[in-house]
PDB file of C-alpha atoms in Angstrom:
ATOM      1  CA  UNK A 660      24.404  14.221 -14.505  1.00 45.00           C
ATOM      2  CA  UNK A 661      22.561  16.868 -16.529  1.00 41.00           C
ATOM      3  CA  UNK A 662      24.552  16.092 -19.687  1.00 45.00           C
ATOM      4  CA  UNK A 663      23.623  12.416 -19.513  1.00 51.00           C
ATOM      5  CA  UNK A 664      20.004  13.315 -18.931  1.00 48.00           C
ATOM      6  CA  UNK A 665      20.107  15.750 -21.864  1.00 44.00           C
ATOM      7  CA  UNK A 666      21.605  13.103 -24.164  1.00 49.00           C
ATOM      8  CA  UNK A 667      18.797  10.684 -23.395  1.00 53.00           C
ATOM      9  CA  UNK A 668      16.063  13.232 -23.968  1.00 46.00           C
ATOM     10  CA  UNK A 669      17.742  14.417 -27.165  1.00 50.00           C
ATOM     11  CA  UNK A 670      17.664  10.820 -28.345  1.00 48.00           C
ATOM     12  CA  UNK A 671      13.937  10.748 -27.701  1.00 49.00           C
ATOM     13  CA  UNK A 672      13.578  13.984 -29.641  1.00 47.00           C
ATOM     14  CA  UNK A 673      15.398  12.397 -32.590  1.00 48.00           C
ATOM     15  CA  UNK A 674      13.127   9.334 -32.532  1.00 48.00           C
ATOM     16  CA  UNK A 675       9.806  11.028 -32.046  1.00 47.00           C
ATOM     17  CA  UNK A 676      10.189  14.569 -33.346  1.00 47.00           C
ATOM     18  CA  UNK A 677       9.053  15.817 -29.945  1.00 46.00           C
ATOM     19  CA  UNK A 678      10.108  19.088 -28.430  1.00 41.00           C
ATOM     20  CA  UNK A 679      11.138  19.304 -24.768  1.00 43.00           C
ATOM     21  CA  UNK A 680      11.733  22.562 -22.947  1.00 40.00           C
ATOM     22  CA  UNK A 681      13.964  22.523 -19.898  1.00 41.00           C
ATOM     23  CA  UNK A 682      14.257  24.691 -16.872  1.00 42.00           C
ATOM     24  CA  UNK A 683      17.421  25.239 -14.896  1.00 44.00           C
ATOM     25  CA  UNK A 684      18.180  26.937 -11.634  1.00 44.00           C
ATOM     26  CA  UNK A 685      19.445  30.487 -11.898  1.00 42.00           C
ATOM     27  CA  UNK A 686      23.178  30.773 -11.504  1.00 44.00           C
ATOM     28  CA  UNK A 687      24.053  27.101 -12.134  1.00 43.00           C
ATOM     29  CA  UNK A 688      27.174  26.889 -14.254  1.00 40.00           C
ATOM     30  CA  UNK A 689      29.037  23.916 -12.804  1.00 42.00           C
ATOM     31  CA  UNK A 690      28.044  20.582 -11.337  1.00 40.00           C
ATOM     32  CA  UNK A 691      26.609  20.747  -7.859  1.00 44.00           C
ATOM     33  CA  UNK A 692      24.244  18.666  -5.793  1.00 43.00           C
ATOM     34  CA  UNK A 693      20.827  20.275  -6.007  1.00 42.00           C
ATOM     35  CA  UNK A 694      17.370  19.104  -5.058  1.00 45.00           C
ATOM     36  CA  UNK A 695      15.890  21.870  -7.139  1.00 45.00           C
ATOM     37  CA  UNK A 696      17.532  20.733 -10.362  1.00 42.00           C
ATOM     38  CA  UNK A 697      16.605  17.156  -9.527  1.00 46.00           C
ATOM     39  CA  UNK A 698      12.981  18.216  -9.331  1.00 52.00           C
ATOM     40  CA  UNK A 699      13.359  19.777 -12.785  1.00 48.00           C
ATOM     41  CA  UNK A 700      14.619  16.420 -14.098  1.00 48.00           C
ATOM     42  CA  UNK A 701      11.688  14.696 -12.450  1.00 48.00           C
ATOM     43  CA  UNK A 702       9.162  17.011 -14.078  1.00 54.00           C
ATOM     44  CA  UNK A 703      10.743  16.514 -17.505  1.00 50.00           C
ATOM     45  CA  UNK A 704      10.654  12.734 -17.193  1.00 51.00           C
ATOM     46  CA  UNK A 705       7.050  12.861 -15.979  1.00 51.00           C
ATOM     47  CA  UNK A 706       6.145  15.079 -18.924  1.00 52.00           C
ATOM     48  CA  UNK A 707       7.555  12.335 -21.144  1.00 54.00           C
ATOM     49  CA  UNK A 708       5.118   9.903 -19.490  1.00 52.00           C
ATOM     50  CA  UNK A 709       2.235  12.143 -20.472  1.00 54.00           C
ATOM     51  CA  UNK A 710       3.436  12.211 -24.092  1.00 51.00           C
ATOM     52  CA  UNK A 711       3.930   8.470 -24.478  1.00 51.00           C
ATOM     53  CA  UNK A 712       0.354   7.456 -25.355  1.00 49.00           C
ATOM     54  CA  UNK A 713       0.282  10.120 -28.073  1.00 39.00           C
ATOM     55  CA  UNK A 714       3.765   9.645 -29.533  1.00 49.00           C
ATOM     56  CA  UNK A 715       4.499   5.934 -29.423  1.00 49.00           C
ATOM     57  CA  UNK A 716       2.531   4.450 -32.276  1.00 49.00           C
ATOM     58  CA  UNK A 717       4.757   1.800 -33.853  1.00 68.00           C
ATOM     59  CA  UNK A 718       6.407  -1.223 -32.272  1.00 73.00           C
ATOM     60  CA  UNK A 719       9.750  -0.253 -33.816  1.00 76.00           C
ATOM     61  CA  UNK A 720       9.720   3.112 -32.081  1.00 74.00           C
ATOM     62  CA  UNK A 721       8.695   1.510 -28.813  1.00 77.00           C
ATOM     63  CA  UNK A 722      11.573  -0.939 -28.937  1.00 79.00           C
ATOM     64  CA  UNK A 723      14.079   1.738 -29.879  1.00 78.00           C
ATOM     65  CA  UNK A 724      13.114   3.704 -26.781  1.00 81.00           C
ATOM     66  CA  UNK A 725      13.819   0.889 -24.329  1.00 87.00           C
ATOM     67  CA  UNK A 726      17.582   1.476 -24.039  1.00 87.00           C
ATOM     68  CA  UNK A 727      16.993   5.103 -23.056  1.00 84.00           C
ATOM     69  CA  UNK A 728      14.412   4.179 -20.430  1.00 88.00           C
ATOM     70  CA  UNK A 729      16.818   1.584 -19.061  1.00 92.00           C
ATOM     71  CA  UNK A 730      19.529   4.226 -18.790  1.00 89.00           C
ATOM     72  CA  UNK A 731      17.227   6.708 -17.029  1.00 88.00           C
ATOM     73  CA  UNK A 732      16.242   3.977 -14.561  1.00 93.00           C
ATOM     74  CA  UNK A 733      19.946   3.722 -13.649  1.00 92.00           C
ATOM     75  CA  UNK A 734      20.485   7.483 -13.409  1.00 90.00           C
ATOM     76  CA  UNK A 735      22.247   8.571 -10.188  1.00 90.00           C
ATOM     77  CA  UNK A 736      19.701  11.325  -9.603  1.00 89.00           C
ATOM     78  CA  UNK A 737      16.834  10.116  -7.394  1.00 92.00           C
ATOM     79  CA  UNK A 738      14.333  12.523  -8.920  1.00 88.00           C
ATOM     80  CA  UNK A 739      15.001  11.130 -12.392  1.00 87.00           C
ATOM     81  CA  UNK A 740      14.438   7.583 -11.144  1.00 92.00           C
ATOM     82  CA  UNK A 741      11.252   8.640  -9.404  1.00 91.00           C
ATOM     83  CA  UNK A 742      10.013  10.218 -12.623  1.00 88.00           C
ATOM     84  CA  UNK A 743      10.922   7.212 -14.759  1.00 90.00           C
ATOM     85  CA  UNK A 744       8.530   5.086 -12.701  1.00 92.00           C
ATOM     86  CA  UNK A 745       5.681   7.073 -14.260  1.00 87.00           C
ATOM     87  CA  UNK A 746       7.099   6.300 -17.696  1.00 86.00           C
ATOM     88  CA  UNK A 747       7.421   2.601 -16.880  1.00 91.00           C
ATOM     89  CA  UNK A 748       3.837   2.369 -15.635  1.00 89.00           C
ATOM     90  CA  UNK A 749       2.578   3.520 -19.042  1.00 84.00           C
ATOM     91  CA  UNK A 750       5.225   1.877 -21.180  1.00 85.00           C
ATOM     92  CA  UNK A 751       4.601  -1.658 -19.895  1.00 90.00           C
ATOM     93  CA  UNK A 752       1.053  -1.681 -21.252  1.00 86.00           C
ATOM     94  CA  UNK A 753       2.309  -0.587 -24.660  1.00 84.00           C
ATOM     95  CA  UNK A 754       5.043  -3.149 -25.226  1.00 86.00           C
ATOM     96  CA  UNK A 755       3.496  -6.252 -23.681  1.00 89.00           C
ATOM     97  CA  UNK A 756       4.790  -9.143 -21.623  1.00 94.00           C
ATOM     98  CA  UNK A 757       7.364 -10.574 -24.017  1.00 94.00           C
ATOM     99  CA  UNK A 758       9.439  -7.400 -23.966  1.00 92.00           C
ATOM    100  CA  UNK A 759       8.584  -5.985 -20.536  1.00 94.00           C
ATOM    101  CA  UNK A 760       9.515  -9.087 -18.564  1.00 96.00           C
ATOM    102  CA  UNK A 761      13.160  -9.406 -19.676  1.00 96.00           C
ATOM    103  CA  UNK A 762      13.981  -5.813 -20.571  1.00 95.00           C
ATOM    104  CA  UNK A 763      12.128  -3.528 -18.130  1.00 95.00           C
ATOM    105  CA  UNK A 764      10.941  -5.515 -15.130  1.00 97.00           C
ATOM    106  CA  UNK A 765      14.484  -6.176 -13.818  1.00 97.00           C
ATOM    107  CA  UNK A 766      15.141  -2.430 -13.831  1.00 97.00           C
ATOM    108  CA  UNK A 767      11.942  -1.779 -11.878  1.00 97.00           C
ATOM    109  CA  UNK A 768      12.936  -4.433  -9.344  1.00 97.00           C
ATOM    110  CA  UNK A 769      16.320  -2.725  -8.974  1.00 97.00           C
ATOM    111  CA  UNK A 770      14.508   0.514  -8.135  1.00 97.00           C
ATOM    112  CA  UNK A 771      12.788  -1.306  -5.254  1.00 97.00           C
ATOM    113  CA  UNK A 772      16.231  -1.540  -3.640  1.00 97.00           C
ATOM    114  CA  UNK A 773      17.240   2.064  -4.284  1.00 97.00           C
ATOM    115  CA  UNK A 774      18.801   4.049  -1.447  1.00 96.00           C
ATOM    116  CA  UNK A 775      16.192   6.790  -1.799  1.00 96.00           C
ATOM    117  CA  UNK A 776      12.860   6.104  -0.064  1.00 97.00           C
ATOM    118  CA  UNK A 777      10.799   8.097  -2.554  1.00 96.00           C
ATOM    119  CA  UNK A 778      12.236   6.095  -5.440  1.00 96.00           C
ATOM    120  CA  UNK A 779      11.326   2.866  -3.651  1.00 98.00           C
ATOM    121  CA  UNK A 780       7.783   4.065  -2.954  1.00 97.00           C
ATOM    122  CA  UNK A 781       7.169   5.074  -6.563  1.00 96.00           C
ATOM    123  CA  UNK A 782       8.678   1.801  -7.769  1.00 98.00           C
ATOM    124  CA  UNK A 783       6.330  -0.201  -5.525  1.00 98.00           C
ATOM    125  CA  UNK A 784       3.375   1.773  -6.881  1.00 97.00           C
ATOM    126  CA  UNK A 785       4.466   0.842 -10.399  1.00 97.00           C
ATOM    127  CA  UNK A 786       4.688  -2.911  -9.751  1.00 98.00           C
ATOM    128  CA  UNK A 787       0.893  -3.544 -10.052  1.00 97.00           C
ATOM    129  CA  UNK A 788       1.011  -2.059 -13.560  1.00 96.00           C
ATOM    130  CA  UNK A 789       3.587  -4.694 -14.485  1.00 97.00           C
ATOM    131  CA  UNK A 790       1.675  -7.411 -12.670  1.00 96.00           C
ATOM    132  CA  UNK A 791      -1.421  -6.634 -14.725  1.00 96.00           C
ATOM    133  CA  UNK A 792       0.603  -7.293 -17.900  1.00 96.00           C
ATOM    134  CA  UNK A 793       2.971 -10.028 -16.727  1.00 96.00           C
ATOM    135  CA  UNK A 794       0.479 -12.032 -14.675  1.00 93.00           C
ATOM    136  CA  UNK A 795       1.861 -14.471 -12.111  1.00 92.00           C
ATOM    137  CA  UNK A 796       5.276 -14.330 -13.766  1.00 95.00           C
ATOM    138  CA  UNK A 797       5.710 -11.055 -11.892  1.00 95.00           C
ATOM    139  CA  UNK A 798       5.328 -12.669  -8.465  1.00 94.00           C
ATOM    140  CA  UNK A 799       8.475 -14.751  -7.951  1.00 94.00           C
ATOM    141  CA  UNK A 800      10.948 -11.942  -8.731  1.00 96.00           C
ATOM    142  CA  UNK A 801       8.933  -9.396  -6.739  1.00 97.00           C
ATOM    143  CA  UNK A 802       8.168 -11.230  -3.491  1.00 96.00           C
ATOM    144  CA  UNK A 803      11.704 -11.280  -2.018  1.00 96.00           C
ATOM    145  CA  UNK A 804      11.804  -7.478  -2.294  1.00 97.00           C
ATOM    146  CA  UNK A 805       8.414  -7.108  -0.615  1.00 96.00           C
ATOM    147  CA  UNK A 806       9.317  -9.494   2.208  1.00 95.00           C
ATOM    148  CA  UNK A 807      12.556  -7.636   2.863  1.00 96.00           C
ATOM    149  CA  UNK A 808      10.817  -4.271   2.847  1.00 96.00           C
ATOM    150  CA  UNK A 809       8.050  -5.342   5.226  1.00 95.00           C
ATOM    151  CA  UNK A 810      10.362  -7.022   7.722  1.00 92.00           C
ATOM    152  CA  UNK A 811      13.535  -4.952   7.515  1.00 94.00           C
ATOM    153  CA  UNK A 812      12.980  -1.489   6.041  1.00 95.00           C
ATOM    154  CA  UNK A 813      13.443   1.230   8.675  1.00 95.00           C
ATOM    155  CA  UNK A 814      11.131   3.532   6.684  1.00 96.00           C
ATOM    156  CA  UNK A 815       7.473   2.973   7.554  1.00 96.00           C
ATOM    157  CA  UNK A 816       6.282   4.706   4.366  1.00 97.00           C
ATOM    158  CA  UNK A 817       8.245   2.149   2.344  1.00 97.00           C
ATOM    159  CA  UNK A 818       6.639  -0.654   4.334  1.00 97.00           C
ATOM    160  CA  UNK A 819       3.191   0.792   3.600  1.00 97.00           C
ATOM    161  CA  UNK A 820       4.033   1.004  -0.111  1.00 97.00           C
ATOM    162  CA  UNK A 821       5.187  -2.625  -0.103  1.00 97.00           C
ATOM    163  CA  UNK A 822       2.075  -4.023   1.580  1.00 97.00           C
ATOM    164  CA  UNK A 823      -0.217  -1.803  -0.508  1.00 97.00           C
ATOM    165  CA  UNK A 824       1.383  -3.325  -3.590  1.00 97.00           C
ATOM    166  CA  UNK A 825       0.842  -6.821  -2.217  1.00 97.00           C
ATOM    167  CA  UNK A 826      -2.836  -6.019  -1.622  1.00 97.00           C
ATOM    168  CA  UNK A 827      -3.217  -4.440  -5.073  1.00 97.00           C
ATOM    169  CA  UNK A 828      -1.763  -7.547  -6.713  1.00 97.00           C
ATOM    170  CA  UNK A 829      -4.028  -9.771  -4.620  1.00 95.00           C
ATOM    171  CA  UNK A 830      -7.035  -7.771  -5.767  1.00 96.00           C
ATOM    172  CA  UNK A 831      -5.890  -8.094  -9.383  1.00 95.00           C
ATOM    173  CA  UNK A 832      -5.764 -11.869  -9.244  1.00 93.00           C
ATOM    174  CA  UNK A 833      -8.961 -12.125  -7.183  1.00 93.00           C
ATOM    175  CA  UNK A 834      -8.054 -15.613  -5.997  1.00 92.00           C
ATOM    176  CA  UNK A 835      -7.808 -16.632  -2.347  1.00 93.00           C
ATOM    177  CA  UNK A 836      -5.678 -19.592  -3.421  1.00 92.00           C
ATOM    178  CA  UNK A 837      -3.099 -17.410  -5.176  1.00 92.00           C
ATOM    179  CA  UNK A 838      -3.135 -14.879  -2.349  1.00 94.00           C
ATOM    180  CA  UNK A 839      -2.628 -17.546   0.315  1.00 92.00           C
ATOM    181  CA  UNK A 840       0.139 -19.263  -1.633  1.00 91.00           C
ATOM    182  CA  UNK A 841       2.190 -16.213  -2.556  1.00 92.00           C
ATOM    183  CA  UNK A 842       1.151 -12.981  -0.848  1.00 94.00           C
ATOM    184  CA  UNK A 843      -0.391 -13.831   2.503  1.00 93.00           C
ATOM    185  CA  UNK A 844       2.792 -13.973   4.643  1.00 90.00           C
ATOM    186  CA  UNK A 845       3.791 -10.450   3.630  1.00 91.00           C
ATOM    187  CA  UNK A 846       0.276  -9.164   4.255  1.00 94.00           C
ATOM    188  CA  UNK A 847      -0.132 -10.804   7.668  1.00 90.00           C
ATOM    189  CA  UNK A 848       3.258  -9.539   8.795  1.00 86.00           C
ATOM    190  CA  UNK A 849       2.207  -5.967   8.078  1.00 92.00           C
ATOM    191  CA  UNK A 850      -1.014  -6.003  10.066  1.00 90.00           C
ATOM    192  CA  UNK A 851       1.115  -6.384  13.198  1.00 87.00           C
ATOM    193  CA  UNK A 852       3.790  -3.878  12.211  1.00 92.00           C
ATOM    194  CA  UNK A 853       5.508  -1.970  15.019  1.00 90.00           C
ATOM    195  CA  UNK A 854       4.303   1.378  13.617  1.00 94.00           C
ATOM    196  CA  UNK A 855       0.618   2.253  13.971  1.00 93.00           C
ATOM    197  CA  UNK A 856       0.439   4.009  10.575  1.00 95.00           C
ATOM    198  CA  UNK A 857       1.357   0.753   8.847  1.00 96.00           C
ATOM    199  CA  UNK A 858      -1.142  -1.282  10.851  1.00 95.00           C
ATOM    200  CA  UNK A 859      -3.966   1.196  10.258  1.00 95.00           C
ATOM    201  CA  UNK A 860      -3.141   1.379   6.548  1.00 96.00           C
ATOM    202  CA  UNK A 861      -3.612  -2.384   6.277  1.00 96.00           C
ATOM    203  CA  UNK A 862      -6.802  -2.329   8.365  1.00 96.00           C
ATOM    204  CA  UNK A 863      -8.300   0.347   6.099  1.00 97.00           C
ATOM    205  CA  UNK A 864      -7.991  -2.003   3.131  1.00 97.00           C
ATOM    206  CA  UNK A 865      -9.524  -5.057   4.792  1.00 97.00           C
ATOM    207  CA  UNK A 866     -13.051  -4.490   3.415  1.00 97.00           C
ATOM    208  CA  UNK A 867     -11.978  -4.531  -0.247  1.00 96.00           C
ATOM    209  CA  UNK A 868      -9.713  -7.514   0.375  1.00 96.00           C
ATOM    210  CA  UNK A 869     -12.507  -9.484   2.067  1.00 97.00           C
ATOM    211  CA  UNK A 870     -14.940  -8.585  -0.710  1.00 97.00           C
ATOM    212  CA  UNK A 871     -12.478 -10.032  -3.219  1.00 97.00           C
ATOM    213  CA  UNK A 872     -11.162 -13.078  -1.336  1.00 96.00           C
ATOM    214  CA  UNK A 873     -14.562 -13.853   0.236  1.00 95.00           C
ATOM    215  CA  UNK A 874     -15.713 -14.628   3.753  1.00 96.00           C
ATOM    216  CA  UNK A 875     -14.235 -18.144   3.662  1.00 96.00           C
ATOM    217  CA  UNK A 876     -10.734 -16.647   3.532  1.00 96.00           C
ATOM    218  CA  UNK A 877     -11.625 -14.301   6.373  1.00 96.00           C
ATOM    219  CA  UNK A 878     -12.829 -17.154   8.567  1.00 96.00           C
ATOM    220  CA  UNK A 879     -10.004 -19.545   7.729  1.00 95.00           C
ATOM    221  CA  UNK A 880      -7.037 -17.168   7.735  1.00 94.00           C
ATOM    222  CA  UNK A 881      -7.445 -13.566   8.830  1.00 95.00           C
ATOM    223  CA  UNK A 882      -9.795 -13.817  11.786  1.00 96.00           C
ATOM    224  CA  UNK A 883      -7.910 -16.661  13.535  1.00 94.00           C
ATOM    225  CA  UNK A 884      -4.671 -14.730  13.079  1.00 92.00           C
ATOM    226  CA  UNK A 885      -6.182 -11.587  14.602  1.00 92.00           C
ATOM    227  CA  UNK A 886      -7.604 -13.471  17.558  1.00 92.00           C
ATOM    228  CA  UNK A 887      -4.411 -15.433  18.165  1.00 90.00           C
ATOM    229  CA  UNK A 888      -2.265 -12.315  18.087  1.00 85.00           C
ATOM    230  CA  UNK A 889      -4.729 -10.394  20.246  1.00 84.00           C
ATOM    231  CA  UNK A 890      -4.587 -13.149  22.858  1.00 83.00           C
ATOM    232  CA  UNK A 891      -0.817 -13.631  22.905  1.00 82.00           C
ATOM    233  CA  UNK A 892       0.416 -10.048  22.661  1.00 71.00           C
ATOM    234  CA  UNK A 893       1.111  -8.317  25.937  1.00 72.00           C
ATOM    235  CA  UNK A 894       1.106  -4.795  24.500  1.00 83.00           C
ATOM    236  CA  UNK A 895      -2.280  -3.098  24.279  1.00 91.00           C
ATOM    237  CA  UNK A 896      -1.485  -1.495  20.888  1.00 91.00           C
ATOM    238  CA  UNK A 897      -2.067  -4.721  18.974  1.00 90.00           C
ATOM    239  CA  UNK A 898      -5.352  -5.228  20.791  1.00 93.00           C
ATOM    240  CA  UNK A 899      -6.453  -1.812  19.571  1.00 94.00           C
ATOM    241  CA  UNK A 900      -5.446  -2.798  16.041  1.00 94.00           C
ATOM    242  CA  UNK A 901      -7.588  -5.928  16.370  1.00 94.00           C
ATOM    243  CA  UNK A 902     -10.522  -3.780  17.524  1.00 96.00           C
ATOM    244  CA  UNK A 903     -10.133  -1.516  14.511  1.00 96.00           C
ATOM    245  CA  UNK A 904      -9.890  -4.591  12.281  1.00 96.00           C
ATOM    246  CA  UNK A 905     -13.155  -5.963  13.727  1.00 97.00           C
ATOM    247  CA  UNK A 906     -14.812  -2.635  12.916  1.00 96.00           C
ATOM    248  CA  UNK A 907     -13.546  -2.730   9.337  1.00 97.00           C
ATOM    249  CA  UNK A 908     -14.538  -6.362   8.873  1.00 97.00           C
ATOM    250  CA  UNK A 909     -18.051  -5.741  10.168  1.00 96.00           C
ATOM    251  CA  UNK A 910     -18.728  -3.325   7.314  1.00 96.00           C
ATOM    252  CA  UNK A 911     -18.665  -6.139   4.728  1.00 97.00           C
ATOM    253  CA  UNK A 912     -19.935  -9.143   6.701  1.00 97.00           C
ATOM    254  CA  UNK A 913     -23.587 -10.052   7.406  1.00 97.00           C
ATOM    255  CA  UNK A 914     -25.239  -9.381  10.812  1.00 97.00           C
ATOM    256  CA  UNK A 915     -25.207 -13.059  11.755  1.00 97.00           C
ATOM    257  CA  UNK A 916     -21.462 -13.281  11.170  1.00 97.00           C
ATOM    258  CA  UNK A 917     -20.834 -10.140  13.202  1.00 97.00           C
ATOM    259  CA  UNK A 918     -22.879 -11.466  16.105  1.00 97.00           C
ATOM    260  CA  UNK A 919     -21.263 -14.897  16.119  1.00 97.00           C
ATOM    261  CA  UNK A 920     -17.638 -14.178  15.137  1.00 96.00           C
ATOM    262  CA  UNK A 921     -16.848 -10.594  16.159  1.00 96.00           C
ATOM    263  CA  UNK A 922     -19.075  -9.522  19.041  1.00 97.00           C
ATOM    264  CA  UNK A 923     -17.849 -12.111  21.607  1.00 96.00           C
ATOM    265  CA  UNK A 924     -14.238 -10.972  21.187  1.00 95.00           C
ATOM    266  CA  UNK A 925     -15.165  -7.310  21.572  1.00 96.00           C
ATOM    267  CA  UNK A 926     -17.150  -8.117  24.711  1.00 96.00           C
ATOM    268  CA  UNK A 927     -14.113  -9.913  26.125  1.00 94.00           C
ATOM    269  CA  UNK A 928     -11.855  -6.952  25.334  1.00 95.00           C
ATOM    270  CA  UNK A 929     -14.355  -4.749  27.181  1.00 95.00           C
ATOM    271  CA  UNK A 930     -12.953  -6.258  30.379  1.00 95.00           C
ATOM    272  CA  UNK A 931      -9.331  -5.531  29.494  1.00 94.00           C
ATOM    273  CA  UNK A 932      -7.203  -3.865  32.167  1.00 94.00           C
ATOM    274  CA  UNK A 933      -6.077  -1.051  29.842  1.00 95.00           C
ATOM    275  CA  UNK A 934      -8.526   1.912  29.619  1.00 96.00           C
ATOM    276  CA  UNK A 935      -7.530   2.660  26.005  1.00 96.00           C
ATOM    277  CA  UNK A 936      -8.600  -0.841  24.990  1.00 96.00           C
ATOM    278  CA  UNK A 937     -11.956  -0.510  26.743  1.00 97.00           C
ATOM    279  CA  UNK A 938     -12.411   2.910  25.144  1.00 97.00           C
ATOM    280  CA  UNK A 939     -11.752   1.339  21.741  1.00 97.00           C
ATOM    281  CA  UNK A 940     -14.356  -1.328  22.471  1.00 97.00           C
ATOM    282  CA  UNK A 941     -16.979   1.355  23.163  1.00 97.00           C
ATOM    283  CA  UNK A 942     -16.351   2.984  19.788  1.00 96.00           C
ATOM    284  CA  UNK A 943     -16.313  -0.377  18.017  1.00 96.00           C
ATOM    285  CA  UNK A 944     -19.603  -1.475  19.598  1.00 97.00           C
ATOM    286  CA  UNK A 945     -21.228   1.752  18.513  1.00 95.00           C
ATOM    287  CA  UNK A 946     -20.192   1.006  14.920  1.00 94.00           C
ATOM    288  CA  UNK A 947     -20.970  -2.701  15.119  1.00 96.00           C
ATOM    289  CA  UNK A 948     -24.476  -2.095  16.458  1.00 96.00           C
ATOM    290  CA  UNK A 949     -25.442  -0.672  13.063  1.00 94.00           C
ATOM    291  CA  UNK A 950     -24.485  -3.996  11.494  1.00 95.00           C
ATOM    292  CA  UNK A 951     -26.376  -6.236  13.950  1.00 96.00           C
ATOM    293  CA  UNK A 952     -29.977  -7.316  14.322  1.00 96.00           C
ATOM    294  CA  UNK A 953     -31.902  -5.279  16.878  1.00 95.00           C
ATOM    295  CA  UNK A 954     -32.443  -8.282  19.113  1.00 96.00           C
ATOM    296  CA  UNK A 955     -28.675  -8.864  19.334  1.00 97.00           C
ATOM    297  CA  UNK A 956     -28.080  -5.204  20.158  1.00 96.00           C
ATOM    298  CA  UNK A 957     -30.555  -5.473  23.025  1.00 96.00           C
ATOM    299  CA  UNK A 958     -29.327  -8.787  24.384  1.00 96.00           C
ATOM    300  CA  UNK A 959     -25.560  -8.551  23.826  1.00 96.00           C
ATOM    301  CA  UNK A 960     -24.371  -5.021  23.036  1.00 97.00           C
ATOM    302  CA  UNK A 961     -26.286  -2.935  25.556  1.00 96.00           C
ATOM    303  CA  UNK A 962     -25.257  -5.037  28.595  1.00 97.00           C
ATOM    304  CA  UNK A 963     -21.580  -4.511  27.714  1.00 97.00           C
ATOM    305  CA  UNK A 964     -22.096  -0.773  27.311  1.00 97.00           C
ATOM    306  CA  UNK A 965     -24.039  -0.560  30.564  1.00 97.00           C
ATOM    307  CA  UNK A 966     -21.132  -2.156  32.368  1.00 97.00           C
ATOM    308  CA  UNK A 967     -18.654   0.185  30.665  1.00 97.00           C
ATOM    309  CA  UNK A 968     -20.797   3.206  31.563  1.00 96.00           C
ATOM    310  CA  UNK A 969     -19.734   2.488  35.155  1.00 96.00           C
ATOM    311  CA  UNK A 970     -16.081   2.117  34.215  1.00 97.00           C
ATOM    312  CA  UNK A 971     -13.392   3.601  36.520  1.00 96.00           C
ATOM    313  CA  UNK A 972     -12.082   5.637  33.570  1.00 97.00           C
ATOM    314  CA  UNK A 973     -14.155   8.778  33.037  1.00 96.00           C
ATOM    315  CA  UNK A 974     -13.684   8.845  29.249  1.00 96.00           C
ATOM    316  CA  UNK A 975     -14.875   5.255  28.950  1.00 97.00           C
ATOM    317  CA  UNK A 976     -17.847   6.109  31.200  1.00 96.00           C
ATOM    318  CA  UNK A 977     -18.845   9.138  29.147  1.00 96.00           C
ATOM    319  CA  UNK A 978     -18.615   7.543  25.712  1.00 96.00           C
ATOM    320  CA  UNK A 979     -20.309   4.335  26.848  1.00 97.00           C
ATOM    321  CA  UNK A 980     -23.217   6.354  28.218  1.00 97.00           C
ATOM    322  CA  UNK A 981     -23.332   8.392  25.020  1.00 96.00           C
ATOM    323  CA  UNK A 982     -23.352   5.217  22.913  1.00 95.00           C
ATOM    324  CA  UNK A 983     -26.204   3.782  24.978  1.00 95.00           C
ATOM    325  CA  UNK A 984     -28.240   6.931  24.388  1.00 94.00           C
ATOM    326  CA  UNK A 985     -27.966   6.478  20.627  1.00 91.00           C
ATOM    327  CA  UNK A 986     -29.010   2.790  20.555  1.00 88.00           C
TER     328      UNK A 986
END
């Protein structure tokens, strides 16, 4: 493994008159599996990424480097493949669409299916760099990988990386039409993921997505989906996700929208049988009140909090009373 890696870097040295200094673990004389040495490989490949903008000046040199990058992307060592993602993210902007699409993008897509989770995560983080150069030509080859990751990957960090990439690409295009046509199913599947970290990761990015896709997309697509899922799901965890989503949405929508579209659903959830849901409503109302007209707070928010201040659950009682005192 090290000899192959060395050959590739030596080839780079020949092309670019660059000097690379390598570390090795003390005592290594023969091949052995080693995370430490893999991390050395990773650092060397990442150092190459830092040198690229300075060293690669001519198109001939760029093209001559492609075969070595392709080989490193197929290296059996996971740390090398993780490091090469940093190289790819820079390299794609230097060589342009005509070369990147046939010669490098397939190798990046292969890394999305790697056995190592960290390789997959870094590969997903690199995809938006390619999307920025390739445009919508990047979508069709990428989407099957993202759909598989979101629905089938047992690693929640990989699922987060996949949906983050989908959101990043949606923000790049800035078009609700493109997002709805290509990316929306993957996104909507993630907001109801079985793992809370995935759901909360998606919720945290709702404000920037709404700012880009506009309130019409929110009203036509996202909000109905949240309400429908909140109504049908029997588990309280998805109701809490909906509450958190309402809070996030309210930060980028006008007071009138919050009063008409969000507040009635929170008030309804305030009567839920699960104390954790009612507790979530108290916190959400406290946040939402800052994004409502004072008259609405008096007529619609305070009555809900007054009722919850007499809740059977002591935590709900306490925080509802505390919220009332601040309004």
